[in-house]
XYZ file of C-alpha atoms in Angstrom:
570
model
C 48.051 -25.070 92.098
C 50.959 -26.250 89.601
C 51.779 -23.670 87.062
C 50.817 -23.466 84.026
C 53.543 -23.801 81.418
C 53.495 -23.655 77.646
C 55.432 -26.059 75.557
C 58.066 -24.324 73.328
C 57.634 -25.610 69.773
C 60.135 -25.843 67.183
C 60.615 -23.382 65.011
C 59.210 -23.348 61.440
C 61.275 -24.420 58.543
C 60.303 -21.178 56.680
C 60.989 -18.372 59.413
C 58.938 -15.668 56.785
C 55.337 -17.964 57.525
C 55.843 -17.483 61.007
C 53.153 -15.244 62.980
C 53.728 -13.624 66.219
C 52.458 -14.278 69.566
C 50.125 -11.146 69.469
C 49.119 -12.011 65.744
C 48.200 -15.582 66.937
C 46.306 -14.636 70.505
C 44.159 -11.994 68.938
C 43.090 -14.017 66.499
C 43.337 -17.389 68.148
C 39.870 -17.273 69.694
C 37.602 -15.303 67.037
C 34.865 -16.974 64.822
C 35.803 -17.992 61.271
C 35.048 -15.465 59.246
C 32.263 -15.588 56.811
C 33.967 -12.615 54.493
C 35.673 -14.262 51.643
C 38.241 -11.208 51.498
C 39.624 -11.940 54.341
C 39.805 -15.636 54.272
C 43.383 -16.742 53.674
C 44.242 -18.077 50.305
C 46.311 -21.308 49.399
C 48.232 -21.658 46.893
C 47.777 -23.829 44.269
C 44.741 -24.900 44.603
C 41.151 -24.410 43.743
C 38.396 -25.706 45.662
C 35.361 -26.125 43.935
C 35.945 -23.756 41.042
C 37.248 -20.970 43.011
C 39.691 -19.218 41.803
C 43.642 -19.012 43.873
C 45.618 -16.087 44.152
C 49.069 -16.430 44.625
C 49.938 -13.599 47.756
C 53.589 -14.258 47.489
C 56.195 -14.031 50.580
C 54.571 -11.815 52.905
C 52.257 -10.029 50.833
C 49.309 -8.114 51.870
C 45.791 -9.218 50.528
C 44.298 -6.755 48.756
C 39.747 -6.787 48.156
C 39.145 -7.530 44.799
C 36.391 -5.955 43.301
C 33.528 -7.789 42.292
C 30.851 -6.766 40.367
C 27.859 -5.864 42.402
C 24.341 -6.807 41.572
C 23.387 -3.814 40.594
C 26.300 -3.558 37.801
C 25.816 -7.638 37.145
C 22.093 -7.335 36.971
C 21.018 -7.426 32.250
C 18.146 -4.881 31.495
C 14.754 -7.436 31.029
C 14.304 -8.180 27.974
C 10.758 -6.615 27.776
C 12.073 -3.119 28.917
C 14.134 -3.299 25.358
C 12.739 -0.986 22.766
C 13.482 -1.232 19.067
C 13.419 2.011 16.831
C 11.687 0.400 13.953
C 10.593 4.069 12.249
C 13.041 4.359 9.497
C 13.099 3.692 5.603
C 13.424 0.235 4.536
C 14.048 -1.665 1.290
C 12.953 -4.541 0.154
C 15.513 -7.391 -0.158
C 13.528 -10.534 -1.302
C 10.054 -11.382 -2.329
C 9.133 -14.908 -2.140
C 6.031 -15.807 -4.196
C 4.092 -17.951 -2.942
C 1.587 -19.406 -4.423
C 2.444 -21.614 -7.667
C 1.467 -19.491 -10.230
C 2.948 -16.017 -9.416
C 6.291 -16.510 -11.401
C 4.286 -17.708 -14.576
C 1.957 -14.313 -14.350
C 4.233 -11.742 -12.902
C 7.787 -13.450 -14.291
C 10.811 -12.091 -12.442
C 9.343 -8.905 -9.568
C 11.055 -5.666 -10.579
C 11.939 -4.623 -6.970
C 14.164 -1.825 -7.395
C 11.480 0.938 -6.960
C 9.731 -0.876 -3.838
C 9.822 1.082 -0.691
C 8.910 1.033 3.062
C 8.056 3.762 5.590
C 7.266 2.569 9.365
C 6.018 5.275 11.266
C 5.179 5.989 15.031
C 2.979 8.777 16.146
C 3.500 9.568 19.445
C 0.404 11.437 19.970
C -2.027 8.871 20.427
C 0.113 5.931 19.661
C -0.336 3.926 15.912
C 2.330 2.122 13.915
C 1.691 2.339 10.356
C 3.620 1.797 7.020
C 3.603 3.460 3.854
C 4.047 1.343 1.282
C 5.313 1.874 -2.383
C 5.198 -1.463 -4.661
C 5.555 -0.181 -8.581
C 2.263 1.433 -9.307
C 0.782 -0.131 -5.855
C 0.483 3.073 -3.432
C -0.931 2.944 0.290
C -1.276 2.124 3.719
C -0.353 -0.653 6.529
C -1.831 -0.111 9.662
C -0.557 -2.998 12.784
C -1.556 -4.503 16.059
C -0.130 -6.668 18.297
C -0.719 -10.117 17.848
C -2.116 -10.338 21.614
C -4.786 -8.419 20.508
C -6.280 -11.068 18.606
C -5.224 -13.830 20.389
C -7.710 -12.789 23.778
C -10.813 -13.057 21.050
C -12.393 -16.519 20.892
C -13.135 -16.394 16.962
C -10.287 -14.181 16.141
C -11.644 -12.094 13.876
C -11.848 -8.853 13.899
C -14.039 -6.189 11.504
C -12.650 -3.691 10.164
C -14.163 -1.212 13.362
C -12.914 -3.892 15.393
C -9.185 -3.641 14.249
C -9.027 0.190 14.222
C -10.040 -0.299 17.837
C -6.740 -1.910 18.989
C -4.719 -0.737 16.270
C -4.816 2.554 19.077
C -1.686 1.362 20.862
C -1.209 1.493 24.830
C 1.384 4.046 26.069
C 4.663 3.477 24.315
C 3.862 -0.023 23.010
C 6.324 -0.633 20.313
C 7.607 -3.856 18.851
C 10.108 -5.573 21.335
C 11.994 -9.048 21.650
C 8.790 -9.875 23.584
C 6.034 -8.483 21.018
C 7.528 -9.243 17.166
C 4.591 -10.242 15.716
C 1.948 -8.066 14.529
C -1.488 -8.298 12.853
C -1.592 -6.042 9.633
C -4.411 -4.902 7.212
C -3.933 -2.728 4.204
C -5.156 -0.401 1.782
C -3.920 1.136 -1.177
C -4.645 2.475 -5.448
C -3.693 0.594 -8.058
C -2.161 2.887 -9.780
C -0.855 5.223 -7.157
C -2.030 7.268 -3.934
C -4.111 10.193 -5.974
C -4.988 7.654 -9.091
C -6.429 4.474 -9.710
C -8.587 1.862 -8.328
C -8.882 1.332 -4.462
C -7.852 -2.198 -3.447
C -6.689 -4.105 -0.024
C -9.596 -3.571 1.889
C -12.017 -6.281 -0.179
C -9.825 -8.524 1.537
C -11.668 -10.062 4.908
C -8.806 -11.010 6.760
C -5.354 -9.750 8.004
C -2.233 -11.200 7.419
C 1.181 -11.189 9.918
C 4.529 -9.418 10.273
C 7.437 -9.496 12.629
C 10.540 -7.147 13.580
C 13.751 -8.998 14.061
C 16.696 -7.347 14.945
C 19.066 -7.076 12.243
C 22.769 -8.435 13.876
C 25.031 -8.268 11.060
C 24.592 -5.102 10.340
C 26.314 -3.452 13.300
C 24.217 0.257 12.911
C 22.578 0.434 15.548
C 22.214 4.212 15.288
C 21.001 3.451 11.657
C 20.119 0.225 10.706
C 19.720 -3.446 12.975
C 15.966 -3.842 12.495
C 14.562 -5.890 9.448
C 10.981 -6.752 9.108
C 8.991 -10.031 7.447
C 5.838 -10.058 6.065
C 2.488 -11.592 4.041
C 1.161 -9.466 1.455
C -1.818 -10.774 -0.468
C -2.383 -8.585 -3.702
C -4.857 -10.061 -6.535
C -5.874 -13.283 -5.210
C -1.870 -13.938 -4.715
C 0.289 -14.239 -2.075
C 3.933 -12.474 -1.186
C 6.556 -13.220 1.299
C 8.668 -9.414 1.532
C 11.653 -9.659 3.350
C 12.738 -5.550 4.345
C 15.535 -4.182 6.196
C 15.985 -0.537 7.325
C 18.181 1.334 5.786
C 17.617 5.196 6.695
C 16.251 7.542 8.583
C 12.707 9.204 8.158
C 13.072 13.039 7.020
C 9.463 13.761 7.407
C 7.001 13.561 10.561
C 4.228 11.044 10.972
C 0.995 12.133 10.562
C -1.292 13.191 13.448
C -4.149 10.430 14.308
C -6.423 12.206 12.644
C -4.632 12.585 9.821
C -3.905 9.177 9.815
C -7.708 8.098 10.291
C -8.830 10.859 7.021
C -6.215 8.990 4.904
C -7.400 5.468 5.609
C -11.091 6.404 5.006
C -10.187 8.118 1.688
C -8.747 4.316 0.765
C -12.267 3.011 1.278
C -14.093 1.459 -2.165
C -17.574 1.944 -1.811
C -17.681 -1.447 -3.994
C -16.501 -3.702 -0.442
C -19.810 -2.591 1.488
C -21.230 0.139 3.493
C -18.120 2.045 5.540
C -20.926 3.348 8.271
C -19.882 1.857 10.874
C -15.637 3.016 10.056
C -16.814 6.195 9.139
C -15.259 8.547 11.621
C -17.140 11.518 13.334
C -16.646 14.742 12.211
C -15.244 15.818 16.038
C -12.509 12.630 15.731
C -11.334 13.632 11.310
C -10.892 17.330 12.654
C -7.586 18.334 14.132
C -7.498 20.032 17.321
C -8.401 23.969 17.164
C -5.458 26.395 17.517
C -5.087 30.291 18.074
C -2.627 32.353 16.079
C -2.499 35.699 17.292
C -1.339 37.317 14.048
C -2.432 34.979 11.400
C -2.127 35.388 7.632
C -5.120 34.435 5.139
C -4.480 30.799 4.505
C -5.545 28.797 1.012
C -4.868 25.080 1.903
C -3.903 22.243 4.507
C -0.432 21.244 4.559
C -1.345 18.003 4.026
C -2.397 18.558 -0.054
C 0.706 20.620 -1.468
C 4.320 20.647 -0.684
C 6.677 21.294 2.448
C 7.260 24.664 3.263
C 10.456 26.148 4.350
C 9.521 25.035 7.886
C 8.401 21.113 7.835
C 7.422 21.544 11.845
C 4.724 18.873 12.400
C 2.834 21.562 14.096
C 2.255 24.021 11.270
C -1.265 23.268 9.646
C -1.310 26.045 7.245
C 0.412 27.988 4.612
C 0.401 31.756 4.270
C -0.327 33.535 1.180
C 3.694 34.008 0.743
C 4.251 30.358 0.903
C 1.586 29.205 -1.770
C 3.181 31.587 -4.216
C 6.675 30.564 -3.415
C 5.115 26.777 -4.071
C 3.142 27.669 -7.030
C 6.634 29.659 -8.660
C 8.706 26.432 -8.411
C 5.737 24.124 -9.522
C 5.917 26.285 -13.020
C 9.686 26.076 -13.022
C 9.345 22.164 -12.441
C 6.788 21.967 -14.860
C 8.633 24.024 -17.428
C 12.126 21.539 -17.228
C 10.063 18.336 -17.258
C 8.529 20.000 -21.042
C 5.155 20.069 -20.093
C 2.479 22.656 -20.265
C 1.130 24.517 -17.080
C -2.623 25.145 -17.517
C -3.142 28.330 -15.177
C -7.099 28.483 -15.094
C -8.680 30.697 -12.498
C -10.917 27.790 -11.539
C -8.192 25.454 -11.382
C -7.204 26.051 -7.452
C -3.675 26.788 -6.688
C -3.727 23.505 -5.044
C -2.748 21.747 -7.976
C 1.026 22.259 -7.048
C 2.191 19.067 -5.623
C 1.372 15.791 -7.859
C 2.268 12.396 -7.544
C 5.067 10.204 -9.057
C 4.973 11.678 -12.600
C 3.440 9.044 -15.068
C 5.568 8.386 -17.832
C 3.435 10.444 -20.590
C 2.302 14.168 -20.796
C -0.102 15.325 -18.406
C -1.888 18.487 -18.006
C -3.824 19.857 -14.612
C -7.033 18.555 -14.208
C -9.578 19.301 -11.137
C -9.680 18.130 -7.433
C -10.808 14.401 -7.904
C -8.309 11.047 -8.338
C -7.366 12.529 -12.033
C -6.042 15.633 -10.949
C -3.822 15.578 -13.860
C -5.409 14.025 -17.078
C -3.132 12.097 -19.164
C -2.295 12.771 -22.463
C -1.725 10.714 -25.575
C 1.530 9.914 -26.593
C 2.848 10.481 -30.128
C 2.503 6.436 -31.043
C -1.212 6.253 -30.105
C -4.022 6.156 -32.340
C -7.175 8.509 -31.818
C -10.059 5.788 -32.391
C -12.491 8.359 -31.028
C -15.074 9.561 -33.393
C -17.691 7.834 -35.960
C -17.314 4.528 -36.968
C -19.941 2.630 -39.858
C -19.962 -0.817 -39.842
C -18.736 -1.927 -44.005
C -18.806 -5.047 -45.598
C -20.535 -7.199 -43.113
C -23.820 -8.722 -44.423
C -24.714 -10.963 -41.879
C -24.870 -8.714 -39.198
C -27.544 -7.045 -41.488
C -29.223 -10.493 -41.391
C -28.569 -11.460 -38.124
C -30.308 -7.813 -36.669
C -33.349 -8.318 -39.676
C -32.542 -4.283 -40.779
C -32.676 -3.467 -44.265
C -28.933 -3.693 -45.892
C -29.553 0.093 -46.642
C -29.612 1.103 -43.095
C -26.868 2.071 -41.521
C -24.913 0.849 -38.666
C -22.919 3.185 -36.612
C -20.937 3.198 -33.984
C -19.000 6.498 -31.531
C -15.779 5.739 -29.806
C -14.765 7.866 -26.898
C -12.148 8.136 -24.224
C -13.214 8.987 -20.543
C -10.743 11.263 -19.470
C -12.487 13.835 -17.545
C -10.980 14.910 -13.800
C -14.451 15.711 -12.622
C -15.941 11.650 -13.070
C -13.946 10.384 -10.600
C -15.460 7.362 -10.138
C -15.155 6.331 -14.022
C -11.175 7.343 -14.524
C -9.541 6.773 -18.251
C -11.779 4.002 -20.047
C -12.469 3.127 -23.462
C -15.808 2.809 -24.012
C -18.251 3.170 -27.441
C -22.222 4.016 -27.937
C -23.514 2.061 -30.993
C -27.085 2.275 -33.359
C -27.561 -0.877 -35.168
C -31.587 -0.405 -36.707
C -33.463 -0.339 -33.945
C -31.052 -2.105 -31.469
C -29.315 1.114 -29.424
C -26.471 0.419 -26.973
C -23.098 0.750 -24.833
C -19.882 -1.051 -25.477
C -17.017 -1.452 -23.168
C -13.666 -2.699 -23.736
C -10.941 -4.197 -21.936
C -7.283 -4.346 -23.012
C -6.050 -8.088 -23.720
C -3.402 -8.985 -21.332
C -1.146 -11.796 -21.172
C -1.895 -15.345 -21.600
C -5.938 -16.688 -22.410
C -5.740 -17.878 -18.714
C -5.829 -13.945 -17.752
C -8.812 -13.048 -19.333
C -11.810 -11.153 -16.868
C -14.084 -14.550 -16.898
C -16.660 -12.445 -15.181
C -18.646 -9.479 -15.558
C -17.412 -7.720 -12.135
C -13.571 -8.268 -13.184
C -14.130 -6.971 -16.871
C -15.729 -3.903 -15.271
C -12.497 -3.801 -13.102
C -10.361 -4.063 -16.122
C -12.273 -1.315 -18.182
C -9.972 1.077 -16.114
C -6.963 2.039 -18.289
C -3.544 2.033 -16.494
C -1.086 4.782 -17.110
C 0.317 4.054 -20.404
C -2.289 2.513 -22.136
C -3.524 3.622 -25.124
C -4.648 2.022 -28.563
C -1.909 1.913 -30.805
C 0.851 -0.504 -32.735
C 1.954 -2.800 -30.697
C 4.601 -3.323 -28.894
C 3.926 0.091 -27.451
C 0.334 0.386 -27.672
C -2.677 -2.001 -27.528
C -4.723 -3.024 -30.698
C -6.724 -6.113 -28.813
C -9.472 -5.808 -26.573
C -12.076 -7.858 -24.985
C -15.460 -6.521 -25.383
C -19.274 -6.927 -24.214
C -22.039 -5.038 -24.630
C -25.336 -4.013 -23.300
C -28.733 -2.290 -25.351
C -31.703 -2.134 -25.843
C -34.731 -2.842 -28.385
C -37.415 -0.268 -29.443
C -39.573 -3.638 -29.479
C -38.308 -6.139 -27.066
C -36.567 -3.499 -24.926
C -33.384 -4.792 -23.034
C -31.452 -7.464 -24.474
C -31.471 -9.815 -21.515
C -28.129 -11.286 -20.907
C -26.187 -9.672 -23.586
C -23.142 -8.554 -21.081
C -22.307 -11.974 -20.119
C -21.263 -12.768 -23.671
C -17.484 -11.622 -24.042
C -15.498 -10.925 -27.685
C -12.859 -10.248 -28.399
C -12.029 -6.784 -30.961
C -8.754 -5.742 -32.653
C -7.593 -2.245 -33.796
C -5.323 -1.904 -37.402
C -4.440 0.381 -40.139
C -5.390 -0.887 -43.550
C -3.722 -0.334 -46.587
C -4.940 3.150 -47.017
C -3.865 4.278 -43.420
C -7.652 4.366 -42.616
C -8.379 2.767 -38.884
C -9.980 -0.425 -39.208
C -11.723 -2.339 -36.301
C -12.793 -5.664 -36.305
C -14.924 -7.523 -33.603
C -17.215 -10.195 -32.978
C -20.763 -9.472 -31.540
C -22.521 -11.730 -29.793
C -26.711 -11.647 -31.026
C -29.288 -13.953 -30.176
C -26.832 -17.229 -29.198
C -24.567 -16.299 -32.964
C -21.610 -14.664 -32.974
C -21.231 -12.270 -35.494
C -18.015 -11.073 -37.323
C -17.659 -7.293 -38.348
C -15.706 -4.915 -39.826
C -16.023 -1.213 -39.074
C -14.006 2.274 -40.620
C -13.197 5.652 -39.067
C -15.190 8.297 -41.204
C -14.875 11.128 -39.209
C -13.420 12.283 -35.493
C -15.418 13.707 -32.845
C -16.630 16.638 -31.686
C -15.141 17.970 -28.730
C -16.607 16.582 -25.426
C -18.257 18.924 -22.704
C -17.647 18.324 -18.937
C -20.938 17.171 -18.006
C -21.081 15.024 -20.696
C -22.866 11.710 -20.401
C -20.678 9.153 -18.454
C -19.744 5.502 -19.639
C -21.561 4.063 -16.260
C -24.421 6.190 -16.666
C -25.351 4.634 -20.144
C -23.772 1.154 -18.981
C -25.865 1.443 -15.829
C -29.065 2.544 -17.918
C -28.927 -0.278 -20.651
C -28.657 -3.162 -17.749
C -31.130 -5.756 -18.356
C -34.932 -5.855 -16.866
C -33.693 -9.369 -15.087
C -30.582 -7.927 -13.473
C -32.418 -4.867 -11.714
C -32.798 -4.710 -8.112
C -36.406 -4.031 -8.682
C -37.713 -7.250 -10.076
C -38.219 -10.563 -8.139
C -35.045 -12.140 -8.767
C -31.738 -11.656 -10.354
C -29.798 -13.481 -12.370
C -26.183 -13.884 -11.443
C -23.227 -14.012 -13.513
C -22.160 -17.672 -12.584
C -25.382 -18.909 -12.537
C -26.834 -22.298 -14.964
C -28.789 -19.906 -17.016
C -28.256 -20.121 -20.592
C -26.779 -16.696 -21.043
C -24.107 -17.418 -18.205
C-alpha cells in the first residue's frame, strides 16, 4: 500500500494567525458550533446587523454578557398600578355649554379641591369634592361595568352594585376610564340643599399619568372629568399634588354618608336604603373601655387619628370641647354652652363668612346671624296709601290690611333652612307669601313654581339690606285662602316682583305687586312695629305654604293642574 504523505504548505504571510497541528486536528473534524460565543469573529465586518469585535493579535475571546430574558422581559402593562389617592387641584375648567361664561363669568377656582380615596377594606374609589360652596361626594366604576349591559343604564342600586370593586382593582394604563355619579349640598356638607343625585345619568373620568412632572413618589397622576351642576356642563382638568393625611372611610361609613346626600324630592330611596346590619360597623371588644359620648366620625381628630379607633373617651371630648371655646373665642364669636346643646357641637364646617351661634343636631347646626348692614324686615307691616287694592279685594277702605314678615332660622326645621317668608290678612282673604332674592339677569328668574321653591332657600350671606351688600329685590308669589270662595285657585303661579327701601324718615318701606283675580296690583306697605320673639315649635313656612295650596292642586281631587300646563293661570 503506498504511503500516505501530506503536502507541506507554505507558510502564512502573518506567522501570529498561524494555528498548530494539535489546534487544527482537534478541531478539524467537530461540528460547527451553534454557540455564538465561540464562533470566530471577523474583522470589519457585519453580517446582517451583527455587531464585530475587533480580538486584536492573538487575543482571547472573552463571553459577553447579554441580557437574559428574564432581565429583558417589561412588566405587562396591566400588572402596572397607579397610586391615584392623593390631593389634587384643579388646573382648568372648560365650560361647556354656551351660556356658562355669560351666567357664571370668569370660575373662581382657587378654593376648588379634590380628594381620591381607596378603601382597602372592601374595595371603593371615591372623591371628595370641594367646588366654592358645592360640598360632596364622587363615587366610580369601571367603565367595563357598563359596557357588558345591553341598555347601559344603570339605577342608582344598580351602580352601588359595581361601584364594590374586585380585589385590588385600581385605575391602570388598561382601565382609565371610569363611570362617576355624584352627590353633594349646595351650600356645604352640613348646610344647604341636596343636589347631584336628581340627575339620571352618570358622566366619565379618566387617570392619565402625569409625565412632566417627574414625582413619582408625589405627583405623576392627573385626572379629567364631566361635571354637570345646574342644568350645565364642566370639563375639570386636576392633577395631584399631595399626599392624603387622613384615612378613608370604612364601607360603611362610606355607604351612611352617601344616603345622608339623598333628597327625598328625587323619589323614594327604598330600594338604596341600606340595612341596618350593612350602615353598622363591625362590633368590637375593649377590655377596659371608658364611657364614650360620640362617633369619631361627627367631631374632630383625636390625638390618635388610627382608622381603627371608633370612639372618644370622656378625656378626649373635653380636650375637644376646651379648644373649640378657645377657637371660638379668637374667631370673636359667642359660645352658647346650653345643657341641651350636646357636646357634639365641637367640630363645624368651613366657617361662613358672618356670625354664627350653635344651633341643634340638624343641617343648621349653627344658625347664622345678621350682619351689621342688614335690615330686620321682620315684624308688622300695614299696607298705606294703596286704594285699589281696597277696590280690587271689595273690603271697606277702613279695614285694615296687614301683613308679618319673618325669618326661618330655626336648627330644629331642617327641612325649611333660612327663608324669607310673610303671613298676610287682607279682609277676608288670609294667606302665605314667599320670596325669592332677584339674581342676575331677567333670563335667571325661577320661571316655575318648583325652582322658586328651590330659590326660597337663602344662601350664606344673604340678607335684606342696601345693596351692594345686601338684597332689597325679591320675586314673590303667594298662596290663601277665602272665608267665601276658599282657596284662591292658581294664585302661586302668578310671580311679582317686591323691593325693600328706607324712606325719607328711615322708616322701612316695601313695595310689591300682587297678583288678584287676572290684575296686578301695586302696593305700598310700612314697618309699624317688630316682632315678638319666635318659639321653637313655631308654625313653619311649608306648613302654612303646604296648607293654603289650592283645592285643584291636591292629590285628593281628580286631576291636577300642572305648572306648565294651557290653563289660564299657567
Amino acid at each position: 500500500m503506498p504511503r500516505v504523505t501530506r503536502s507541506k504548505k507554505a507558510p502564512p504571510e502573518d506567522a501570529s494567525k498561524s494555528t498548530s497541528l494539535s489546534e487544527t486536528s482537534s478541531t478539524a473534524l467537530q461540528p460547527k458550533s451553534t454557540n455564538t460565543l465561540k464562533r470566530p469573529f471577523n474583522e470589519g465586518t457585519d453580517k446582517k446587523g451583527k455587531r464585530s469585535i475587533s480580538t486584536g493579535p492573538k487575543a482571547k475571546r472573552s463571553a459577553v454578557s447579554r441580557p437574559t430574558s428574564a432581565t429583558s422581559k417589561k412588566p405587562k402593562v396591566s400588572e402596572e398600578k397607579w397610586d391615584v389617592e392623593g390631593v389634587y387641584t384643579i388646573k382648568d375648567v372648560d365650560k361647556v355649554t354656551a351660556d356658562l361664561k355669560r351666567r357664571y363669568g370668569t370660575l373662581d377656582i382657587s378654593s376648588f379641591s379634590l380628594k381620591v380615596f381607596y378603601t382597602t377594606c372592601g374595595s371603593y374609589l371615591y372623591v371628595i369634592f370641594t367646588f366654592g360652596e358645592l360640598q360632596g361626594i364622587i363615587r366610580l366604576c369601571p367603565e367595563e361595568a357598563i359596557k357588558s349591559r345591553s341598555n347601559k343604564i344603570l339605577t342608582s342600586a344598580e351602580f352601588e352594585q359595581v361601584c364594590h370593586l374586585k380585589d385590588s382593582q385600581k385605575p391602570d394604563p388598561k382601565t382609565k376610564r371610569w363611570v362617576m355619579r355624584w352627590r353633594g349640598r349646595a351650600g356645604g356638607m352640613l348646610l344647604g340643599k341636596c343636589v347631584g343625585g336628581e340627575i339620571d345619568n352618570y358622566y366619565i373620568g379618566t387617570f392619565q399619568r402625569d409625565i412632566p412632572s417627574g414625582k413619582e413618589d408625589l405627583c405623576g397622576m392627573k385626572m379629567e372629568f364631566v361635571f354637570r351642576y345646574d342644568d350645565n356642563i364642566f370639563l375639570f382638568h386636576a392633577t395631584k399634588t399631595g399626599n392624603l393625611t387622613e384615612p378613608a372611610y370604612p364601607p360603611w361609613t362610606l355607604k351612611k354618608k352617601w344616603n345622608d346626600l339623598w333628597n327625598s324630592d328625587w323619589g323614594s330611596e327604598s330600594e338604596d336604603s341600606p340595612s341596618e346590619a350593612e350602615s353598622t360597623p363591625p362590633a368590637k371588644s375593649f377590655s377596659k373601655a371608658k364611657p364614650v359620648l360620640k362617633a369619631q366620625e361627627d367631631l374632630g381628630s383625636p390625638a390618635s387619628t388610627s382608622s381603627e379607633q371608633v370612639f372618644f373617651t370622656i378625656s378626649e371630648l373635653k380636650a375637644l370641647r376646651a379648644k373649640a371655646m378657645a377657637d371660638t373665642a379668637a374667631r370673636g364669636e359667642i359660645w352658647v354652652d346650653k345643657e341641651e346643646v350636646p357636646m357634639a357641637i365641637l367640630r363645624r364646617p368651613s366657617p361662613p363668612p358672618y356670625q354664627s351661634i350653635p344651633g341643634g343636631k340638624g343641617f343648621n347646626k349653627f344658625i347664622e346671624l345678621p350682619p351689621d348692614w342688614s335690615w330686620d324686615v321682620t315684624g308688622h307691616w300695614e299696607i298705606k296709601g294703596s286704594p285699589r287694592l281696597w277696590d280690587c279685594l271689595g273690603v271697606d277702605g277702613e279695614t285694615p290690611l296687614t301683613m308679618l314678615f319673618r325669618v326661618s332660622n330655626n336648627p330644629l326645621h331642617t327641612r325649611v333652612r333660612r327663608q324669607l317668608w310673610a303671613t298676610f290678612t287682607f279682609g277676608k282673604l288670609l294667606g302665605t307669601m314667599r320670596f325669592s332674592p332677584k339674581k342676575g339677569p331677567v333670563s335667571n328668574r325661577p320661571d316655575t313654581l318648583k325652582k322658586f321653591e328651590q330659590e326660597c332657600v337663602l344662601q350664606s350671606g344673604c340678607w335684606p339690606g342696601d345693596s351692594p351688600q345686601g338684597q332689597n329685590e325679591w320675586y314673590i308669589r303667594w298662596r290663601g285662602r277665602s272665608s267665601v270662595f276658599s282657596s284662591e285657585d292658581g294664585s302661586d303661579q302668578w310671580q311679582g316682583e317686591s323691593k325693600f327701601k328706607k324712606g325719607e324718615s328711615g322708616k322701612l318701606i316695601f313695595e310689591s305687586t300682587f297678583m288678584h283675580n287676572f290684575q296686578p296690583v301695586l302696593f305700598t306697605a310700612e314697618r309699624v312695629r317688630a316682632r315678638t320673639p319666635s318659639k321653637k315649635n313655631e308654625t313653619t313656612v311649608l306648613t302654612c305654604w303646604d296648607s293654603d295650596k289650592p283645592e285643584s292642586a291636591r292629590r285628593g281631587r281628580t286631576y291636577i293642574v300642572p305648572a306648565n300646563s294651557n290653563w289660564p293661570y299657567s
